Tab-separated table of C-alpha atoms and ligand atoms in Angstrom:
chain	number	residue	atom	x	y	z
A	1	MET	CA	127.440	121.954	92.922
A	2	ARG	CA	130.075	122.622	95.641
A	3	ILE	CA	129.732	120.502	98.944
A	4	ILE	CA	130.718	122.328	101.816
A	5	ASN	CA	131.859	121.210	105.427
A	6	PRO	CA	129.654	123.555	107.722
A	7	ALA	CA	132.276	123.150	110.505
A	8	THR	CA	135.071	124.421	108.482
A	9	GLU	CA	133.542	126.006	105.351
A	10	GLU	CA	135.989	124.087	103.174
A	11	VAL	CA	134.703	122.767	99.969
A	12	ILE	CA	134.782	119.105	100.371
A	13	GLN	CA	134.022	118.249	96.615
A	14	GLU	CA	132.377	119.390	93.679
A	15	ILE	CA	129.887	117.439	91.851
A	16	ALA	CA	127.717	117.837	88.673
A	17	GLU	CA	124.234	118.266	88.992
A	18	ASP	CA	121.695	116.433	86.951
A	19	THR	CA	119.793	118.508	84.158
A	20	PRO	CA	116.090	117.908	83.237
A	21	GLU	CA	117.486	115.825	80.221
A	22	THR	CA	119.556	113.661	82.431
A	23	ILE	CA	116.647	113.065	85.059
A	24	THR	CA	114.365	112.193	81.966
A	25	GLU	CA	117.059	109.399	81.006
A	26	LYS	CA	116.887	107.908	84.534
A	27	TYR	CA	113.280	108.030	84.484
A	28	GLU	CA	113.123	105.943	81.195
A	29	LEU	CA	115.915	103.562	82.718
A	30	VAL	CA	113.678	102.838	85.839
A	31	LYS	CA	110.545	102.790	84.009
A	32	LYS	CA	111.886	99.593	81.973
A	33	GLY	CA	113.490	98.064	85.098
A	34	GLN	CA	110.425	98.395	87.612
A	35	LYS	CA	108.273	96.142	85.838
A	36	ASP	CA	110.986	93.133	86.297
A	37	TRP	CA	111.548	94.239	89.950
A	38	ALA	CA	107.795	94.005	90.623
A	39	ALA	CA	107.943	90.547	89.197
A	40	VAL	CA	111.029	89.370	91.458
A	41	PRO	CA	109.436	87.382	94.632
A	42	LEU	CA	108.907	89.519	97.510
A	43	GLU	CA	111.109	87.355	99.622
A	44	LYS	CA	113.977	88.006	97.277
A	45	ARG	CA	113.465	91.770	97.232
A	46	ILE	CA	113.458	91.537	101.053
A	47	ASN	CA	116.827	89.477	100.841
A	48	ALA	CA	118.338	92.469	99.121
A	49	ILE	CA	117.421	94.803	101.787
A	50	GLU	CA	118.791	92.404	104.350
A	51	LYS	CA	122.060	92.689	102.512
A	52	PHE	CA	121.850	96.496	102.632
A	53	TYR	CA	121.152	96.284	106.541
A	54	SER	CA	124.373	94.375	106.876
A	55	LEU	CA	126.308	96.552	104.623
A	56	LEU	CA	125.252	99.660	106.519
A	57	ASP	CA	126.819	98.207	109.727
A	58	GLU	CA	130.004	96.862	107.955
A	59	ARG	CA	130.785	100.382	106.482
A	60	LYS	CA	129.428	102.534	109.286
A	61	ASP	CA	132.918	104.225	109.797
A	62	GLU	CA	133.035	105.459	106.546
A	63	LEU	CA	129.191	106.260	106.434
A	64	ALA	CA	129.456	108.272	109.843
A	65	ALA	CA	132.546	110.139	108.804
A	66	THR	CA	131.010	111.318	105.551
A	67	LEU	CA	127.739	112.255	107.444
A	68	THR	CA	129.491	114.434	109.847
A	69	ARG	CA	131.736	116.111	107.266
A	70	GLU	CA	128.869	117.208	105.212
A	71	VAL	CA	126.148	118.070	107.601
A	72	GLY	CA	128.231	118.872	110.721
A	73	LYS	CA	126.353	116.261	112.870
A	74	PRO	CA	128.502	115.272	115.923
A	75	LEU	CA	130.116	112.156	115.094
A	76	GLN	CA	128.373	109.833	117.716
A	77	GLN	CA	125.101	111.220	116.584
A	78	SER	CA	125.979	109.959	113.026
A	79	TYR	CA	126.627	106.614	114.558
A	80	ASN	CA	123.430	106.631	116.290
A	81	GLU	CA	121.625	107.602	113.114
A	82	ILE	CA	122.974	104.749	111.186
A	83	ASN	CA	122.289	102.446	113.898
A	84	GLY	CA	118.633	103.790	114.052
A	85	ALA	CA	118.284	103.470	110.456
A	86	ARG	CA	119.081	99.840	110.698
A	87	LYS	CA	116.522	99.232	113.401
A	88	ARG	CA	113.830	100.865	110.992
A	89	ILE	CA	115.040	98.587	108.254
A	90	GLU	CA	114.791	95.487	110.573
A	91	TYR	CA	111.305	96.358	111.125
A	92	PHE	CA	110.549	96.544	107.527
A	93	ILE	CA	112.373	93.100	106.910
A	94	ARG	CA	110.406	91.367	109.567
A	95	ASN	CA	106.842	92.875	108.864
A	96	SER	CA	106.612	93.509	105.069
A	97	ALA	CA	105.695	90.012	104.199
A	98	ARG	CA	102.483	90.134	106.514
A	99	TRP	CA	101.185	93.449	105.333
A	100	LEU	CA	101.740	92.860	101.505
A	101	ALA	CA	100.364	89.420	101.381
A	102	ASP	CA	97.200	88.761	99.411
A	103	GLU	CA	94.238	89.211	101.625
A	104	TRP	CA	91.340	86.844	101.498
A	105	ILE	CA	88.214	88.495	102.786
A	106	THR	CA	85.803	85.809	102.046
A	107	GLU	CA	86.678	82.321	100.843
A	108	GLU	CA	83.452	80.481	101.243
A	109	ASP	CA	80.846	82.302	99.464
A	110	ALA	CA	79.700	82.080	95.944
A	111	THR	CA	81.841	85.013	95.072
A	112	ARG	CA	85.056	84.932	96.873
A	113	GLU	CA	86.855	88.275	97.637
A	114	LYS	CA	90.417	89.176	98.045
A	115	ILE	CA	92.814	92.261	98.056
A	116	VAL	CA	96.063	92.005	96.406
A	117	TYR	CA	98.715	94.679	96.928
A	118	GLU	CA	100.492	96.165	93.872
A	119	PRO	CA	103.227	98.643	93.552
A	120	LEU	CA	102.527	102.231	92.702
A	121	GLY	CA	104.841	102.223	89.924
A	122	ILE	CA	107.653	104.598	89.851
A	123	ILE	CA	107.999	107.106	92.767
A	124	ALA	CA	110.055	110.216	93.518
A	125	ASN	CA	111.568	110.531	97.005
A	126	ILE	CA	112.507	114.212	97.363
A	127	SER	CA	114.488	114.232	100.912
A	128	ALA	CA	115.945	116.463	103.641
A	129	TRP	CA	119.406	116.526	104.949
A	130	ASN	CA	118.956	116.696	108.646
A	131	TYR	CA	118.461	113.015	109.113
A	132	PRO	CA	119.285	111.643	105.420
A	133	TYR	CA	119.478	108.021	106.710
A	134	LEU	CA	116.441	107.835	108.788
A	135	VAL	CA	114.117	109.852	106.399
A	136	GLY	CA	115.687	108.206	103.365
A	137	VAL	CA	114.875	104.962	104.877
A	138	ASN	CA	111.355	105.582	105.580
A	139	VAL	CA	110.642	105.860	101.998
A	140	VAL	CA	112.999	103.830	99.993
A	141	ILE	CA	113.113	100.766	101.788
A	142	PRO	CA	109.286	100.029	101.776
A	143	ALA	CA	109.084	101.327	98.262
A	144	LEU	CA	111.588	99.039	97.080
A	145	ILE	CA	110.336	95.882	99.001
A	146	GLY	CA	106.812	96.956	97.729
A	147	GLY	CA	108.017	96.319	94.094
A	148	ASN	CA	108.410	100.206	92.891
A	149	GLY	CA	111.200	102.008	91.007
A	150	VAL	CA	112.576	104.981	92.887
A	151	LEU	CA	113.964	108.170	91.730
A	152	TYR	CA	115.703	109.476	95.052
A	153	LYS	CA	116.855	112.981	95.400
A	154	PRO	CA	118.826	113.632	98.448
A	155	SER	CA	119.193	117.243	99.667
A	156	GLU	CA	121.923	118.975	98.107
A	157	PHE	CA	123.346	119.306	101.776
A	158	SER	CA	123.420	115.614	102.100
A	159	THR	CA	124.551	114.565	98.523
A	160	LEU	CA	127.588	112.363	99.449
A	161	THR	CA	125.420	110.362	102.020
A	162	GLY	CA	122.991	110.022	99.110
A	163	LEU	CA	125.622	108.388	96.875
A	164	HIS	CA	126.665	106.071	99.741
A	165	ILE	CA	123.085	104.927	99.993
A	166	GLN	CA	122.834	104.421	96.259
A	167	ARG	CA	126.255	102.454	96.219
A	168	LEU	CA	125.198	100.127	98.963
A	169	LEU	CA	121.927	99.444	97.516
A	170	TYR	CA	123.435	98.289	94.200
A	171	LEU	CA	126.008	96.212	96.189
A	172	ALA	CA	123.155	94.681	98.086
A	173	GLY	CA	121.590	93.716	94.770
A	174	ILE	CA	119.078	96.263	93.965
A	175	PRO	CA	119.408	96.635	90.125
A	176	GLU	CA	120.502	99.973	88.703
A	177	ASP	CA	117.475	100.321	86.584
A	178	VAL	CA	115.310	100.340	89.694
A	179	PHE	CA	116.872	102.830	91.777
A	180	GLU	CA	118.379	105.975	90.445
A	181	ILE	CA	119.968	109.165	92.281
A	182	VAL	CA	119.098	112.399	91.185
A	183	ILE	CA	121.820	115.018	92.176
A	184	GLY	CA	120.939	118.664	92.479
A	185	LYS	CA	119.197	121.496	94.151
A	186	GLY	CA	115.563	122.700	93.976
A	187	ALA	CA	115.633	122.739	90.120
A	188	ALA	CA	116.321	118.997	90.055
A	189	GLY	CA	113.413	118.444	92.639
A	190	LYS	CA	111.210	120.686	90.029
A	191	ALA	CA	112.112	118.456	87.281
A	192	LEU	CA	111.038	115.386	88.970
A	193	LEU	CA	107.481	117.249	89.368
A	194	ASP	CA	107.304	117.478	85.689
A	195	LEU	CA	107.865	113.581	84.941
A	196	PRO	CA	104.545	111.439	85.071
A	197	LEU	CA	105.334	109.575	88.434
A	198	ASN	CA	103.267	107.322	90.150
A	199	GLY	CA	103.779	108.939	93.648
A	200	TYR	CA	105.918	111.819	95.466
A	201	PHE	CA	107.190	111.211	98.829
A	202	PHE	CA	108.658	114.381	100.327
A	203	THR	CA	110.592	115.327	103.343
A	204	GLY	CA	111.339	119.077	104.075
A	205	SER	CA	110.100	122.252	104.836
A	206	TYR	CA	106.428	123.510	104.694
A	207	ASN	CA	107.174	125.922	102.065
A	208	THR	CA	108.598	123.352	99.428
A	209	GLY	CA	105.923	120.801	100.556
A	210	LYS	CA	103.077	123.122	99.918
A	211	TYR	CA	104.440	123.854	96.485
A	212	ILE	CA	104.952	120.209	95.627
A	213	ALA	CA	101.384	119.442	96.613
A	214	GLU	CA	100.145	122.233	94.448
A	215	GLN	CA	102.367	121.171	91.492
A	216	THR	CA	101.343	117.433	91.615
A	217	ALA	CA	97.663	117.958	92.511
A	218	ARG	CA	96.349	117.619	88.944
A	219	LYS	CA	98.250	114.134	88.661
A	220	MET	CA	95.984	112.313	90.806
A	221	VAL	CA	98.684	110.227	92.267
A	222	SER	CA	99.850	109.621	96.128
A	223	VAL	CA	101.485	112.551	97.451
A	224	GLN	CA	103.005	112.261	101.089
A	225	LEU	CA	104.632	115.099	102.901
A	226	GLU	CA	106.824	115.178	106.115
A	227	LEU	CA	107.233	118.760	106.939
A	228	GLY	CA	108.329	120.870	109.751
A	229	GLY	CA	107.246	121.247	113.282
A	230	LYS	CA	107.119	123.709	116.295
A	231	ASP	CA	106.697	120.922	118.774
A	232	PRO	CA	105.679	121.916	122.324
A	233	LEU	CA	106.646	120.352	125.387
A	234	TYR	CA	104.612	120.974	128.806
A	235	VAL	CA	106.012	120.472	132.324
A	236	MET	CA	103.318	119.828	134.976
A	237	ASP	CA	103.864	121.083	138.553
A	238	ASP	CA	103.742	117.550	139.933
A	239	ILE	CA	107.042	116.079	138.509
A	240	ASP	CA	109.383	114.452	141.089
A	241	ASP	CA	112.703	115.353	139.466
A	242	VAL	CA	113.135	118.701	137.944
A	243	ASN	CA	116.736	118.097	136.976
A	244	ALA	CA	115.656	114.829	135.247
A	245	VAL	CA	113.001	116.519	133.264
A	246	ALA	CA	115.128	119.578	132.376
A	247	ALA	CA	117.862	117.165	131.123
A	248	ALA	CA	115.104	115.277	128.764
A	249	ALA	CA	113.914	118.437	127.711
A	250	LEU	CA	117.245	120.104	126.851
A	251	GLU	CA	118.286	116.812	124.881
A	252	GLY	CA	115.066	116.927	122.972
A	253	ALA	CA	115.762	120.732	121.969
A	254	VAL	CA	119.250	120.516	120.979
A	255	TYR	CA	120.006	116.992	119.735
A	256	ASN	CA	121.391	117.244	116.295
A	257	THR	CA	122.131	120.912	117.062
A	258	GLY	CA	118.303	121.459	117.103
A	259	GLN	CA	117.831	120.251	113.676
A	260	SER	CA	115.120	117.677	114.134
A	261	CYS	CA	111.594	117.864	112.706
A	262	CYS	CA	110.290	116.749	116.062
A	263	ALA	CA	112.835	118.628	118.139
A	264	VAL	CA	111.534	120.380	121.307
A	265	GLU	CA	110.942	123.935	119.977
A	266	ARG	CA	109.049	125.659	122.780
A	267	ILE	CA	108.605	124.632	126.385
A	268	TYR	CA	105.781	125.409	128.712
A	269	VAL	CA	106.062	125.046	132.529
A	270	GLN	CA	103.310	125.414	135.301
A	271	GLU	CA	104.260	128.535	137.449
A	272	LYS	CA	104.678	126.581	140.743
A	273	ILE	CA	107.992	124.878	139.334
A	274	TYR	CA	108.879	127.503	136.759
A	275	ASP	CA	111.943	129.194	138.369
A	276	HIS	CA	113.285	125.920	139.575
A	277	PHE	CA	112.992	124.258	136.047
A	278	VAL	CA	114.336	127.535	134.343
A	279	ASP	CA	117.481	127.502	136.849
A	280	ALA	CA	118.118	123.437	136.289
A	281	PHE	CA	117.610	124.037	132.598
A	282	THR	CA	119.919	126.928	132.240
A	283	ALA	CA	122.610	125.269	134.418
A	284	GLN	CA	122.772	122.193	132.186
A	285	ALA	CA	122.651	124.080	129.009
A	286	LYS	CA	125.666	126.190	130.003
A	287	LYS	CA	127.321	122.965	130.251
A	288	LEU	CA	126.883	121.764	126.628
A	289	VAL	CA	129.997	121.318	124.529
A	290	MET	CA	129.942	122.995	121.184
A	291	GLY	CA	133.100	122.427	118.750
A	292	ASN	CA	134.297	120.216	116.210
A	293	PRO	CA	131.721	117.585	115.294
A	294	THR	CA	134.595	115.056	114.878
A	295	ASP	CA	135.592	115.299	118.494
A	296	LYS	CA	133.975	112.700	120.591
A	297	THR	CA	133.023	115.083	123.461
A	298	THR	CA	130.978	117.501	121.014
A	299	GLU	CA	127.357	117.761	121.750
A	300	ILE	CA	126.582	120.852	119.539
A	301	GLY	CA	128.066	120.805	116.007
A	302	PRO	CA	127.603	123.663	113.440
A	303	VAL	CA	124.012	124.232	111.798
A	304	SER	CA	124.387	122.758	108.473
A	305	ARG	CA	122.916	125.594	106.393
A	306	LYS	CA	124.791	129.150	106.574
A	307	GLU	CA	121.434	131.055	106.383
A	308	GLN	CA	120.169	129.260	109.621
A	309	LEU	CA	122.463	131.635	111.552
A	310	ALA	CA	120.801	135.068	110.568
A	311	LEU	CA	117.364	133.281	111.180
A	312	LEU	CA	118.508	132.277	114.638
A	313	GLU	CA	119.978	135.511	115.281
A	314	ALA	CA	116.727	137.324	114.108
A	315	GLN	CA	114.575	135.067	116.434
A	316	VAL	CA	116.740	135.752	119.610
A	317	GLU	CA	116.784	139.473	118.736
A	318	ASP	CA	113.109	139.486	118.328
A	319	ALA	CA	112.552	137.752	121.625
A	320	ARG	CA	114.849	140.183	123.660
A	321	LYS	CA	112.844	143.021	122.239
A	322	GLN	CA	109.512	141.380	123.421
A	323	GLY	CA	110.846	140.990	126.954
A	324	GLY	CA	112.495	137.590	126.789
A	325	ARG	CA	115.434	136.871	129.004
A	326	VAL	CA	118.444	135.350	127.154
A	327	LEU	CA	120.003	133.378	129.924
A	328	VAL	CA	122.514	131.407	127.804
A	329	GLY	CA	123.987	132.054	124.316
A	330	GLY	CA	122.438	133.938	122.037
A	331	HIS	CA	125.031	134.570	119.418
A	332	ARG	CA	126.832	132.999	116.350
A	333	ARG	CA	130.541	132.044	117.041
A	334	GLU	CA	133.147	134.221	115.575
A	335	GLY	CA	135.579	132.516	112.973
A	336	LYS	CA	134.934	129.447	110.744
A	337	GLY	CA	131.994	127.248	110.749
A	338	TYR	CA	128.360	127.898	111.132
A	339	PHE	CA	128.403	127.569	114.897
A	340	PHE	CA	125.302	129.273	116.954
A	341	GLU	CA	125.771	128.981	120.648
A	342	PRO	CA	123.146	126.984	122.363
A	343	THR	CA	120.508	129.684	123.633
A	344	VAL	CA	117.939	129.629	126.281
A	345	VAL	CA	115.548	132.499	126.455
A	346	ALA	CA	113.046	132.441	129.606
A	347	ASP	CA	109.899	134.477	129.925
A	348	ALA	CA	108.893	133.704	126.323
A	349	ASN	CA	105.423	134.609	124.789
A	350	HIS	CA	103.519	133.954	121.591
A	351	ASN	CA	104.406	137.586	120.202
A	352	MET	CA	107.994	136.092	119.703
A	353	LYS	CA	108.868	134.542	116.453
A	354	LEU	CA	111.103	131.964	118.596
A	355	MET	CA	107.685	130.575	119.929
A	356	MET	CA	105.921	130.731	116.499
A	357	GLU	CA	108.012	129.789	113.598
A	358	GLU	CA	110.406	126.784	113.304
A	359	SER	CA	113.765	127.617	114.580
A	360	PHE	CA	115.700	124.409	113.440
A	361	GLY	CA	118.894	125.371	115.561
A	362	PRO	CA	119.962	124.960	119.351
A	363	VAL	CA	117.775	127.692	120.593
A	364	ILE	CA	114.695	127.382	122.775
A	365	GLY	CA	112.106	129.563	124.587
A	366	ILE	CA	110.753	128.746	127.995
A	367	GLN	CA	107.270	130.185	128.841
A	368	LYS	CA	105.370	130.043	132.174
A	369	VAL	CA	101.654	128.955	132.338
A	370	LYS	CA	99.039	129.000	135.151
A	371	ASP	CA	97.587	125.605	134.499
A	372	ASP	CA	96.713	122.900	132.222
A	373	ASN	CA	94.304	124.812	130.334
A	374	GLU	CA	96.618	127.413	129.501
A	375	ALA	CA	99.156	125.134	128.665
A	376	VAL	CA	96.793	123.309	126.161
A	377	GLU	CA	95.904	126.649	124.599
A	378	MET	CA	99.505	127.772	124.095
A	379	MET	CA	100.363	124.352	122.777
A	380	LYS	CA	97.575	124.396	120.269
A	381	ASP	CA	98.319	127.918	119.041
A	382	THR	CA	100.664	126.857	115.922
A	383	PRO	CA	100.046	126.370	112.316
A	384	TYR	CA	102.059	122.994	112.703
A	385	GLY	CA	100.994	119.589	114.101
A	386	LEU	CA	103.937	117.075	114.325
A	387	THR	CA	104.462	116.131	118.009
A	388	ALA	CA	103.715	117.327	121.500
A	389	ALA	CA	105.198	116.076	124.908
A	390	VAL	CA	103.781	116.247	128.434
A	391	TYR	CA	105.726	115.540	131.504
A	392	SER	CA	103.898	114.550	134.613
A	393	LYS	CA	103.599	111.933	137.382
A	394	ASN	CA	100.009	111.256	136.548
A	395	GLN	CA	99.236	109.676	133.485
A	396	ALA	CA	95.414	110.553	133.419
A	397	ARG	CA	96.341	114.187	133.735
A	398	ALA	CA	98.814	113.952	131.009
A	399	GLU	CA	96.484	112.147	128.630
A	400	ALA	CA	93.674	114.796	129.098
A	401	VAL	CA	96.182	117.233	127.643
A	402	MET	CA	97.370	114.747	124.841
A	403	LYS	CA	93.956	114.105	123.595
A	404	GLN	CA	93.493	117.728	122.861
A	405	MET	CA	96.695	117.951	120.830
A	406	ASN	CA	95.999	118.043	116.944
A	407	THR	CA	99.438	116.426	116.349
A	408	GLY	CA	100.447	113.145	114.586
A	409	THR	CA	102.290	112.117	117.624
A	410	VAL	CA	102.128	112.537	121.371
A	411	TYR	CA	104.533	111.694	124.139
A	412	TRP	CA	104.064	111.282	127.820
A	413	ASN	CA	107.440	111.553	129.991
A	414	CYS	CA	109.338	111.406	126.690
A	415	CYS	CA	109.909	113.536	123.626
A	416	ASP	CA	111.838	113.872	120.404
A	417	ARG	CA	111.708	110.005	119.430
A	418	VAL	CA	110.307	108.018	116.664
A	419	SER	CA	109.406	104.311	116.452
A	420	ALA	CA	109.497	102.117	113.274
A	421	ALA	CA	106.262	100.333	114.647
A	422	LEU	CA	104.269	103.630	114.961
A	423	PRO	CA	103.060	105.770	112.173
A	424	TRP	CA	104.923	108.900	111.474
A	425	SER	CA	102.685	111.553	110.423
A	426	GLY	CA	101.914	115.378	110.721
A	427	ARG	CA	98.690	117.280	110.744
A	428	LYS	CA	97.998	120.864	109.592
A	429	ASN	CA	101.246	122.361	108.075
A	430	SER	CA	103.300	119.395	109.278
A	431	GLY	CA	102.531	117.192	106.473
A	432	LEU	CA	100.173	114.629	104.677
A	433	GLY	CA	100.107	110.821	104.916
A	434	ALA	CA	102.283	108.531	107.091
A	435	THR	CA	105.288	106.603	106.978
A	436	LEU	CA	106.573	103.820	109.129
A	437	SER	CA	104.621	101.115	110.946
A	438	TYR	CA	102.110	98.976	108.647
A	439	ILE	CA	100.465	102.074	107.448
A	440	GLY	CA	104.006	103.171	105.756
A	441	ILE	CA	104.621	99.654	104.388
A	442	ARG	CA	101.070	99.874	102.709
A	443	ALA	CA	101.670	103.555	101.620
A	444	PHE	CA	103.896	102.098	98.813
A	445	VAL	CA	101.255	99.821	97.289
A	446	GLN	CA	97.802	100.148	96.051
A	447	PRO	CA	95.107	97.625	96.573
A	448	LYS	CA	93.248	95.644	93.990
A	449	ALA	CA	89.923	94.269	94.783
A	450	TYR	CA	89.235	90.746	93.426
A	451	HIS	CA	85.729	89.407	93.046
A	452	LEU	CA	86.057	85.683	92.073
A	453	ARG	CA	83.207	83.482	90.910
A	454	GLY	CA	83.554	79.885	89.718
B	1	LIG	P1	113.790	121.977	101.938
B	1	LIG	O1	112.340	122.133	101.752
B	1	LIG	O2	114.546	123.210	101.855
B	1	LIG	O3	114.312	120.720	100.927
B	1	LIG	C1	113.801	119.499	100.868
B	1	LIG	C2	114.083	118.946	99.590
B	1	LIG	O4	113.376	119.525	98.548
B	1	LIG	C3	115.641	119.124	99.171
B	1	LIG	O5	115.949	117.716	98.590
B	1	LIG	C4	115.384	120.277	98.078
B	1	LIG	O6	116.648	120.114	97.191
B	1	LIG	C5	114.273	120.095	97.535
B	1	LIG	N1	113.437	121.172	96.834
B	1	LIG	C6	113.678	122.550	97.101
B	1	LIG	N2	112.886	123.303	96.292
B	1	LIG	C7	112.208	122.341	95.669
B	1	LIG	C8	111.115	122.550	94.634
B	1	LIG	N3	110.632	123.775	94.210
B	1	LIG	N4	110.742	121.352	93.899
B	1	LIG	C9	111.059	120.262	94.278
B	1	LIG	N5	112.089	119.968	95.345
B	1	LIG	C10	112.747	121.047	95.735
B	1	LIG	O7	113.984	121.365	103.347
B	1	LIG	P2	115.278	120.817	104.239
B	1	LIG	O8	115.975	122.077	104.691
B	1	LIG	O9	116.008	119.946	103.488
B	1	LIG	O10	114.739	120.273	105.454
B	1	LIG	C11	114.367	120.792	106.725
B	1	LIG	C12	112.931	120.706	107.108
B	1	LIG	O11	112.584	119.366	107.064
B	1	LIG	C13	112.645	121.154	108.281
B	1	LIG	O12	111.342	122.098	108.050
B	1	LIG	C14	112.207	119.807	108.930
B	1	LIG	O13	111.274	120.212	110.047
B	1	LIG	C15	111.493	119.141	108.003
B	1	LIG	N6	111.766	117.665	108.247
B	1	LIG	C16	110.600	116.813	108.485
B	1	LIG	C17	110.649	115.819	108.895
B	1	LIG	C18	109.497	114.947	109.143
B	1	LIG	O14	109.554	113.708	109.507
B	1	LIG	N7	108.286	115.340	109.352
B	1	LIG	C19	111.817	114.814	108.839
B	1	LIG	C20	113.042	115.807	108.598
B	1	LIG	C21	112.931	116.959	108.270
């Protein structure tokens, strides 16, 4: 498998893929190791994760450089991701003991009752490339703390980062027969589906997620899916500072070159302030600096996968045909690297693919709406249900809209953010189950009910 730098198209490294046979060997190894790991006291398992937390900081220069090289993430954003992952790990370190402790329900009655949380066993984490540290940590850390063995398949586009994660976990004291990495593309992921594992935790696209759900349905084990989104942001007419809201919306749309699951993917603006907002948004989008992701000033890097360029081009072309005004960008950049200009399409509507299908790139459509009711109707017109954001001075008015969203997350006067203390979940085509928060700690254990007499 060739690992390619998306900014230069150079081959960084060639690496051998796992085969179904080597994946089965890894599974057999972890099957043996997991039992001992589950018997290690919780406090000691957490100690190893604390060491991993420190190593991420000590090695951050090397880790950030690798991440930028293999996915094209602007370097400062690679550092931000590693710091963000450490914050999530800190949450798990501080809170796991509380949520995994035995829970007494009745201690006084003749029959005493308690809940004991046991590991699921051996789980697979099939992961995405866009935030390999963040989405990896959501699963791998609580799974290990919970006493599980893990077969971790990083995306083929973030393999080197996956190998760093493996190396640092081993250095931190996680035994090699408890955590194994599986290298490869879709075929390696498929081989994991054929093994008798106790849970499948997936982050990636809707199509692959649906396939995984179908293939694992007969196994009767935990399956969690964190999938794509088409997240709306609505700007009400009562906002004070149009420039500030435009800046926040733009950042939500193009951070990580638009390749965030919870990126702002479509914007609705109330008609009274529509022209003002579009002007402010466009002026700021024109100033975005696209270029070499290792430069400190770069805000927009290449997209990570070459195929995305054609998809973005097709969305912009379709939008143009349906009456969209392309005010900024609209094209891939000539020359080496998978660069696509930050692109703003005004006068968007729901006949456009740009407003209906995940873009996963630095392009955004802005649509005019007459009032909150029309905004709600448009925001809900999607097969996805990850996040939705509302900007307004009035909390009650914003919450009236947020309440109607069929999404796992809603934002008032913020967007494109994840908190370790809150559950991260998608509805409809955006996923099944939740990670993070106490729910994301308990997702990797199963309750056993004890009825005790005598
Ligand atoms: P993808 O579905 O192409 O790949 C995800 C993983 O699945 C990779 O490791 C891949 O090798 C593996 N895979 C591919 N085919 C498989 C198969 N048939 N069987 C088993 N495994 C298989 O997704 P991607 O391009 O890596 O990620 C981008 C998508 O992920 C976007 O849609 C994004 O919105 C979503 N995402 C969601 C979240 C979230 O928290 N909801 C977070 C990050 C990314």
